[in-house]
PDB file of C-alpha atoms in Angstrom:
ATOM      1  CA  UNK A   1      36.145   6.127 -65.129  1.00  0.00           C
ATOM      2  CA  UNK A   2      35.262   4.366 -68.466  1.00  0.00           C
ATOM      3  CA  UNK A   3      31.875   4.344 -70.490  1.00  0.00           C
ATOM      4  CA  UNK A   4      29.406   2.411 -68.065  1.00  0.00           C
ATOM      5  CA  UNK A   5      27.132   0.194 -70.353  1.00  0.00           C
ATOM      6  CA  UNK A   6      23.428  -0.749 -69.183  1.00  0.00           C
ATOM      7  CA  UNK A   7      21.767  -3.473 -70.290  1.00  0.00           C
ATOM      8  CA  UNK A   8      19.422  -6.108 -69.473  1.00  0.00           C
ATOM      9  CA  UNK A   9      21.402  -9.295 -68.251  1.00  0.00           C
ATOM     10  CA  UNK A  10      19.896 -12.753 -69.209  1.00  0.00           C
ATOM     11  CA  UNK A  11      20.771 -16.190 -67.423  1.00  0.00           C
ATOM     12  CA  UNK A  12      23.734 -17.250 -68.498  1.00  0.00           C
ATOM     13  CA  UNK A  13      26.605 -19.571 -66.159  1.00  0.00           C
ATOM     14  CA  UNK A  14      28.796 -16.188 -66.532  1.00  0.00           C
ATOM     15  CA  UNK A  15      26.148 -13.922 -66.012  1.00  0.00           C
ATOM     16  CA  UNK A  16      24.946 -16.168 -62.394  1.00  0.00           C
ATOM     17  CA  UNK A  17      28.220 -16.235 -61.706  1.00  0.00           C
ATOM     18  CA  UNK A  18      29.487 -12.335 -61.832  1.00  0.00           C
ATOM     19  CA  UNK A  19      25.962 -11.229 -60.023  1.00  0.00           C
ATOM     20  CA  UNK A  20      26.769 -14.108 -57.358  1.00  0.00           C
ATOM     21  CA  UNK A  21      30.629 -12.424 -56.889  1.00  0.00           C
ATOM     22  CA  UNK A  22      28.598  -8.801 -56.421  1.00  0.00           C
ATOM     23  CA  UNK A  23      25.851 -10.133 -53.818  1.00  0.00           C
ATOM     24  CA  UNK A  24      28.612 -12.178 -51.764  1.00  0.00           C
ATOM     25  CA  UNK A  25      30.658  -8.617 -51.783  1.00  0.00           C
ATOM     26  CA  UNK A  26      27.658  -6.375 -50.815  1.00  0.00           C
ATOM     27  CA  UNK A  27      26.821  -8.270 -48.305  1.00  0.00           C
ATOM     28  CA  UNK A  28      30.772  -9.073 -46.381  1.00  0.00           C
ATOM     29  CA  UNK A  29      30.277  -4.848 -46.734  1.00  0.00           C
ATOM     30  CA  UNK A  30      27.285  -4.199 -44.566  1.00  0.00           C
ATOM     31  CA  UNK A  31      25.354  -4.392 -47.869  1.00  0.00           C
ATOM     32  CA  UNK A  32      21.542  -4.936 -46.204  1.00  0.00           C
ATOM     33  CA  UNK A  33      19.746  -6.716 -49.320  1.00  0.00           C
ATOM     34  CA  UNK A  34      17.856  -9.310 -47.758  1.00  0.00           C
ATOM     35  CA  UNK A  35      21.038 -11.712 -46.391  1.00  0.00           C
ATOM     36  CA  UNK A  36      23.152 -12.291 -43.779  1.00  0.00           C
ATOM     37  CA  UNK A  37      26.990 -12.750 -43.999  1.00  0.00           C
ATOM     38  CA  UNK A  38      28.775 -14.819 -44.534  1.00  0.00           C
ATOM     39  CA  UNK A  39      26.674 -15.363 -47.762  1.00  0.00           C
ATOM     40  CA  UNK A  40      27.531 -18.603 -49.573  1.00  0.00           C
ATOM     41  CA  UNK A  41      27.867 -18.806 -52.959  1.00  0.00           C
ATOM     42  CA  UNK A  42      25.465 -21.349 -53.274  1.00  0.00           C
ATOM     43  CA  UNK A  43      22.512 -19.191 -51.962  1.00  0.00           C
ATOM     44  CA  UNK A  44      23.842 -16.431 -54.148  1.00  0.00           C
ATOM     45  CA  UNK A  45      23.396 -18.191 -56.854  1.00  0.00           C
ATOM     46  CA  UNK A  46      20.501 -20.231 -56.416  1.00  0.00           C
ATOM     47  CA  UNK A  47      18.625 -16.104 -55.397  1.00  0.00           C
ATOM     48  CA  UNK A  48      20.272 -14.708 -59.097  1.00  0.00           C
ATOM     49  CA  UNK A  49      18.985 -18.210 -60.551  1.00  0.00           C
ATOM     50  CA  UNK A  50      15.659 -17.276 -59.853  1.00  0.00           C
ATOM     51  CA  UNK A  51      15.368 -14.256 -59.723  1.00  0.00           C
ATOM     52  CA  UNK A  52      17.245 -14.338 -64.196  1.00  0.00           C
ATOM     53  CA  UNK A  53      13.766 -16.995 -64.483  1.00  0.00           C
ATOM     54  CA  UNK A  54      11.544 -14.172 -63.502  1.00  0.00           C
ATOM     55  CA  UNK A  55      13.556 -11.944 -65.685  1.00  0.00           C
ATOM     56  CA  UNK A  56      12.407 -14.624 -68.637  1.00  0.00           C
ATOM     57  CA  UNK A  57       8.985 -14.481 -67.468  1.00  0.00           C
ATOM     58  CA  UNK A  58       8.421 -10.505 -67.903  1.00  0.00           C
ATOM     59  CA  UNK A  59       8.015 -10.314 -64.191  1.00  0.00           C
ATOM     60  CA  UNK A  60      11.186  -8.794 -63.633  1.00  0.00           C
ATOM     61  CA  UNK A  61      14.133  -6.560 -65.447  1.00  0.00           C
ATOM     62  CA  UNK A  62      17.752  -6.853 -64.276  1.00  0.00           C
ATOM     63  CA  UNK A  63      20.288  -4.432 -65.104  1.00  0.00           C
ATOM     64  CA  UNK A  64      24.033  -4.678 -65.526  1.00  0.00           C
ATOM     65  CA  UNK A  65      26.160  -1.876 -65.386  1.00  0.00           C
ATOM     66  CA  UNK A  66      29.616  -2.885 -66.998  1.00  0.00           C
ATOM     67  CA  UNK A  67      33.186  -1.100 -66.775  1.00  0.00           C
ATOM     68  CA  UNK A  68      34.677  -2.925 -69.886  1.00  0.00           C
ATOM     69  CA  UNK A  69      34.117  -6.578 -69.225  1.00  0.00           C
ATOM     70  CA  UNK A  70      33.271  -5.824 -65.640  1.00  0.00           C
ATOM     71  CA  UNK A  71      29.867  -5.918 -64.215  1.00  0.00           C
ATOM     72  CA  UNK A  72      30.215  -2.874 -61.911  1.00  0.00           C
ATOM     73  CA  UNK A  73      27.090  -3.234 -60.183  1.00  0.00           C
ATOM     74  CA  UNK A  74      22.963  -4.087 -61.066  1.00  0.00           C
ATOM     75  CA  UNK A  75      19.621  -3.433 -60.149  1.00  0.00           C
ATOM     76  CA  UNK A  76      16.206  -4.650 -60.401  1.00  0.00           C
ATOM     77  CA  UNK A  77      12.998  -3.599 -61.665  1.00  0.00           C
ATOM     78  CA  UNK A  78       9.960  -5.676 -59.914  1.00  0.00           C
ATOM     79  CA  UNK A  79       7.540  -5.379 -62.492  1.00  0.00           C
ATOM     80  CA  UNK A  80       4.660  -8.254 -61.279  1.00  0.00           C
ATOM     81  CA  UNK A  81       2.595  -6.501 -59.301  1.00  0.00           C
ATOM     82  CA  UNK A  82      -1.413  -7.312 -58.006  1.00  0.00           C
ATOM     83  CA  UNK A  83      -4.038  -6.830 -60.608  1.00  0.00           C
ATOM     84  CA  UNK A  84      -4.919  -2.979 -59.258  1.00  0.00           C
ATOM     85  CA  UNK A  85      -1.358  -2.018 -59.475  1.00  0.00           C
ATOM     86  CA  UNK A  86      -0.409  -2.125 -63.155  1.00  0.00           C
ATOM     87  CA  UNK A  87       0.841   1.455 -62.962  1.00  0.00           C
ATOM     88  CA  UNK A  88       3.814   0.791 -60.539  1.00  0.00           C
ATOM     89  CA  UNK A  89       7.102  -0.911 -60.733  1.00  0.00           C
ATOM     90  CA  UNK A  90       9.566  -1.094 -57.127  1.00  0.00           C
ATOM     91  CA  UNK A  91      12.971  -0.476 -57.241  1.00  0.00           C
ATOM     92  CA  UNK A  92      15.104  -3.976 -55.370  1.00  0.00           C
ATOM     93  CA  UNK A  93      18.646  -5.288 -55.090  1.00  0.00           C
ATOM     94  CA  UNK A  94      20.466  -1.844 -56.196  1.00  0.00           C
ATOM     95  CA  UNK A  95      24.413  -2.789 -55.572  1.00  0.00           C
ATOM     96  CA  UNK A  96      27.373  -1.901 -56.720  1.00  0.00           C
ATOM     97  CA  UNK A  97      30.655  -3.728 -56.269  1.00  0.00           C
ATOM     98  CA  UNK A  98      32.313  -2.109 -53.683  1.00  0.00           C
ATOM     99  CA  UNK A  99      35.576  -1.439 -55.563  1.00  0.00           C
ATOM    100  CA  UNK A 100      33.418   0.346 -58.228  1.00  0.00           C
ATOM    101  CA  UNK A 101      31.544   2.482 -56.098  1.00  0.00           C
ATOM    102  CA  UNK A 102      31.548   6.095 -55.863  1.00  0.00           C
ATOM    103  CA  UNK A 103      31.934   6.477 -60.184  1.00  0.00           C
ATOM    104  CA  UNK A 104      28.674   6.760 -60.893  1.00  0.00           C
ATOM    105  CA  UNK A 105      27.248   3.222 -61.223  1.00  0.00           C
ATOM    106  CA  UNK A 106      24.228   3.294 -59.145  1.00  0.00           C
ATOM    107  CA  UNK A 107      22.602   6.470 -60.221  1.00  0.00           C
ATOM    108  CA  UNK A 108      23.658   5.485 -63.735  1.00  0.00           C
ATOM    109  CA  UNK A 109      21.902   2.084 -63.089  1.00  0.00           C
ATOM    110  CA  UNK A 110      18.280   4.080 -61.455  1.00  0.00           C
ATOM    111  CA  UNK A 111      18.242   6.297 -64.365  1.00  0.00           C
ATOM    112  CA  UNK A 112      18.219   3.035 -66.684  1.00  0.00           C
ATOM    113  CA  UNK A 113      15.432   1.879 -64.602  1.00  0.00           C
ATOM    114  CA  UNK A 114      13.390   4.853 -64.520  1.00  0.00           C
ATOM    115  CA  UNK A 115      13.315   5.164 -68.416  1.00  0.00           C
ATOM    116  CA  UNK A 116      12.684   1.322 -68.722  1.00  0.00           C
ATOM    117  CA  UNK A 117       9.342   1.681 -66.115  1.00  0.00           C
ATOM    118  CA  UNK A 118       8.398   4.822 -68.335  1.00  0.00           C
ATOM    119  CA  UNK A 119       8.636   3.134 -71.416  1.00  0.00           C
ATOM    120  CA  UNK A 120       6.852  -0.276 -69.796  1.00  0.00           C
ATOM    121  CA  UNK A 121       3.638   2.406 -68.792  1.00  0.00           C
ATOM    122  CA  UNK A 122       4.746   2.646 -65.303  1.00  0.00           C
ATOM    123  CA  UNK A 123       4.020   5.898 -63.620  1.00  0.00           C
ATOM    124  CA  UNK A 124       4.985   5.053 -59.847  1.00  0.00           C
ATOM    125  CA  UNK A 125       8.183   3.981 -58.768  1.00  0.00           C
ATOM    126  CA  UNK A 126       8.748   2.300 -54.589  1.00  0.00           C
ATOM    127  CA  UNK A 127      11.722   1.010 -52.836  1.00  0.00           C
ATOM    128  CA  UNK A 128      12.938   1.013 -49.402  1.00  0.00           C
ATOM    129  CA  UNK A 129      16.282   0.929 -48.199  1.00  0.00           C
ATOM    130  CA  UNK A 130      18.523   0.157 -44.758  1.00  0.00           C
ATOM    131  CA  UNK A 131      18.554   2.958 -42.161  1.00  0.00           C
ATOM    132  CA  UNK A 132      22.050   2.162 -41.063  1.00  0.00           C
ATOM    133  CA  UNK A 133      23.851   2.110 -44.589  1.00  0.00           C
ATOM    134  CA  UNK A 134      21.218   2.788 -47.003  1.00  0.00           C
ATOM    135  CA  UNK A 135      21.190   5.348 -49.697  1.00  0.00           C
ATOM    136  CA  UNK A 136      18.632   7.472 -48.770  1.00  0.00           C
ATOM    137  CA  UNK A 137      20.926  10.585 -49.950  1.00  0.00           C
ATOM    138  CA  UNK A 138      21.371   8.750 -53.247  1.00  0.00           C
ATOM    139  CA  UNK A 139      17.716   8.180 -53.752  1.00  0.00           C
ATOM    140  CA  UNK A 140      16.396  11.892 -52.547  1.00  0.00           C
ATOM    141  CA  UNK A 141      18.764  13.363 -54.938  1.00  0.00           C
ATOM    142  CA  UNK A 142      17.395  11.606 -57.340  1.00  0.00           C
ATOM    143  CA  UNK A 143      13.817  12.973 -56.446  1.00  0.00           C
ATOM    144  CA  UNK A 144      12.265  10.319 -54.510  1.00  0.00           C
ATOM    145  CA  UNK A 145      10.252  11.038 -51.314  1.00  0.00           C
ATOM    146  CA  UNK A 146      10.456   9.755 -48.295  1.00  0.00           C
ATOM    147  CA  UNK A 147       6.987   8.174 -47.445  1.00  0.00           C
ATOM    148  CA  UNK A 148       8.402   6.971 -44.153  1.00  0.00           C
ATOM    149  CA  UNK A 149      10.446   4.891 -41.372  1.00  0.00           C
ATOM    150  CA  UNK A 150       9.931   1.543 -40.289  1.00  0.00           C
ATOM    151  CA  UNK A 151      11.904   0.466 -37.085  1.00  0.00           C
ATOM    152  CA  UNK A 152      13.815  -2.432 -36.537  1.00  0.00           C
ATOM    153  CA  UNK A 153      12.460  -3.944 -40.024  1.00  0.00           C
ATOM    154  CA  UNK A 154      15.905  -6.166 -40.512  1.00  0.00           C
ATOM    155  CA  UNK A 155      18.128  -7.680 -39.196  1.00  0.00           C
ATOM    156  CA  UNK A 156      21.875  -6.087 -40.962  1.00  0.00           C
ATOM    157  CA  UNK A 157      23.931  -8.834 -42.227  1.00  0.00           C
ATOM    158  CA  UNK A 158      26.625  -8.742 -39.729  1.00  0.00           C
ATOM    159  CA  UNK A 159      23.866  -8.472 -36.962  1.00  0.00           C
ATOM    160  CA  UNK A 160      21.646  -5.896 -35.044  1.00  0.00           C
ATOM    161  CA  UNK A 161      18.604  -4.476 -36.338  1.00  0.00           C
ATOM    162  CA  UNK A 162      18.038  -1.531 -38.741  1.00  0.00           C
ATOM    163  CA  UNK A 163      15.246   0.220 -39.958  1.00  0.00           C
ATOM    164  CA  UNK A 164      13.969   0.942 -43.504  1.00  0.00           C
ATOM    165  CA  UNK A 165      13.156   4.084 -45.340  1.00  0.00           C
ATOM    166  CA  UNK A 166      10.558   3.877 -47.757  1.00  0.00           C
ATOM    167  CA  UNK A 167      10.306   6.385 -50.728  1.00  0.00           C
ATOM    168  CA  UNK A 168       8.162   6.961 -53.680  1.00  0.00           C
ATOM    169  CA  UNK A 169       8.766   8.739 -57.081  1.00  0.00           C
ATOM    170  CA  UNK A 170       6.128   9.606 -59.942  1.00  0.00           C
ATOM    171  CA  UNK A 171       7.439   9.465 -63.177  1.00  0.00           C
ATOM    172  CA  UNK A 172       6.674   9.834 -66.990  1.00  0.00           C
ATOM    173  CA  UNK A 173       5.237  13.118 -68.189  1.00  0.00           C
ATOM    174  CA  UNK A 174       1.830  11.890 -68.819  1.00  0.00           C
ATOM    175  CA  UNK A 175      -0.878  12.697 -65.412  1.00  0.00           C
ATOM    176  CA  UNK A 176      -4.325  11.487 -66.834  1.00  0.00           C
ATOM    177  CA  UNK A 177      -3.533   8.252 -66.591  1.00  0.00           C
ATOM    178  CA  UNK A 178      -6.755   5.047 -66.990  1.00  0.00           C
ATOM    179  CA  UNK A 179      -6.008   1.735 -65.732  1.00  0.00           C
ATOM    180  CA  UNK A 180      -7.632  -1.228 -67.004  1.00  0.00           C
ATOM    181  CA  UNK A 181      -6.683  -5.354 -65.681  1.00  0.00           C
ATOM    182  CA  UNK A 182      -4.102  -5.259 -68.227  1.00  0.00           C
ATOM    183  CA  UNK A 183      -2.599  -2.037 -69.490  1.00  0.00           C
ATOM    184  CA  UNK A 184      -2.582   1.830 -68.191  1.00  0.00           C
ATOM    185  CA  UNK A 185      -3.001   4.729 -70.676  1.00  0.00           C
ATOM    186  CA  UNK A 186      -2.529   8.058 -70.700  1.00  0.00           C
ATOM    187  CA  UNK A 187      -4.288  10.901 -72.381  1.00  0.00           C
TER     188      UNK A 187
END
């Protein structure tokens, strides 16, 4: 495999348009990340559309992991969370293009997150992923826990239900941590 390259994608036509191909391709694969096959491009684009906004409004990263002039898969880091939550960040919308997988790409692209929510003051990472699918081993060997199961909490997007696994992670070196509305510190 070649050098994968993270970065932070901004809207662009090209940009919309390569996240729109990966969605689309996740999802014909079983991919469960919030739609149903056969996903049009339309809705794939209008979801990267505004989700890239949020990205402009701080309330949101999205990572790119490129093979060359490939995007090889993304991620996002929710970062707008309520007012007593400053400290955590969720994990959504991990994929990687199915012809890419298995090189890398999607721990490449949670270790780029994790170092982006440390260095934004985040000290608790969440996300939750498919039952049937998911990647749970991905995810624990990474050190998250497993807080728990949900059943039937989706519908998969070639039908049935799944359930979800939800897992937690603390991270950053600092533990005295002091919240206020705005910021968290730690000392």
């Amino acid at each position: 495999m070649s050098m994968i390259d993270i970065r932070p994608l901004t809207a662009s036509p090209r940009t919309r348009a390569m996240l729109s191909e990966i969605l689309i391709e996740v999802v014909a694969n079983g991919g469960s990340v919030s739609f149903m096959h056969p996903l049009a491009p339309e809705a794939a684009d209008a979801f990267w559309d505004g989700a890239l906004a949020a990205a402009t409004r701080d309330e949101r990263v999205i990572l790119g992991a490129w093979d060359g002039e490939v995007l090889a898969g993304t991620v996002t880091l929710l970062l707008a969370c309520p007012p007593n939550q400053p400290h955590r960040a969720e994990i959504a919308k991990l994929m990687t293009r199915p012809s890419r997988r298995g090189r890398g790409v999607a721990g490449a692209l949670m270790r780029a997150a994790e170092a982006l929510a440390v260095e934004r003051g985040r000290t608790l990472l969440v996300l939750d992923t498919a039952v049937d699918g998911g990647a749970s081993g991905l995810y624990e060997g990474l050190g998250f826990t497993l807080a728990g199961e949900i059943p039937d909490y989706a519908l998969k997007p070639h039908g049935g239900l799944t359930g979800t696994r939800i897992y937690w992670k603390r991270i950053g070196l600092e533990l005295n941590i002091s919240c206020s509305s705005e910021t968290c510190r730690s000392s």
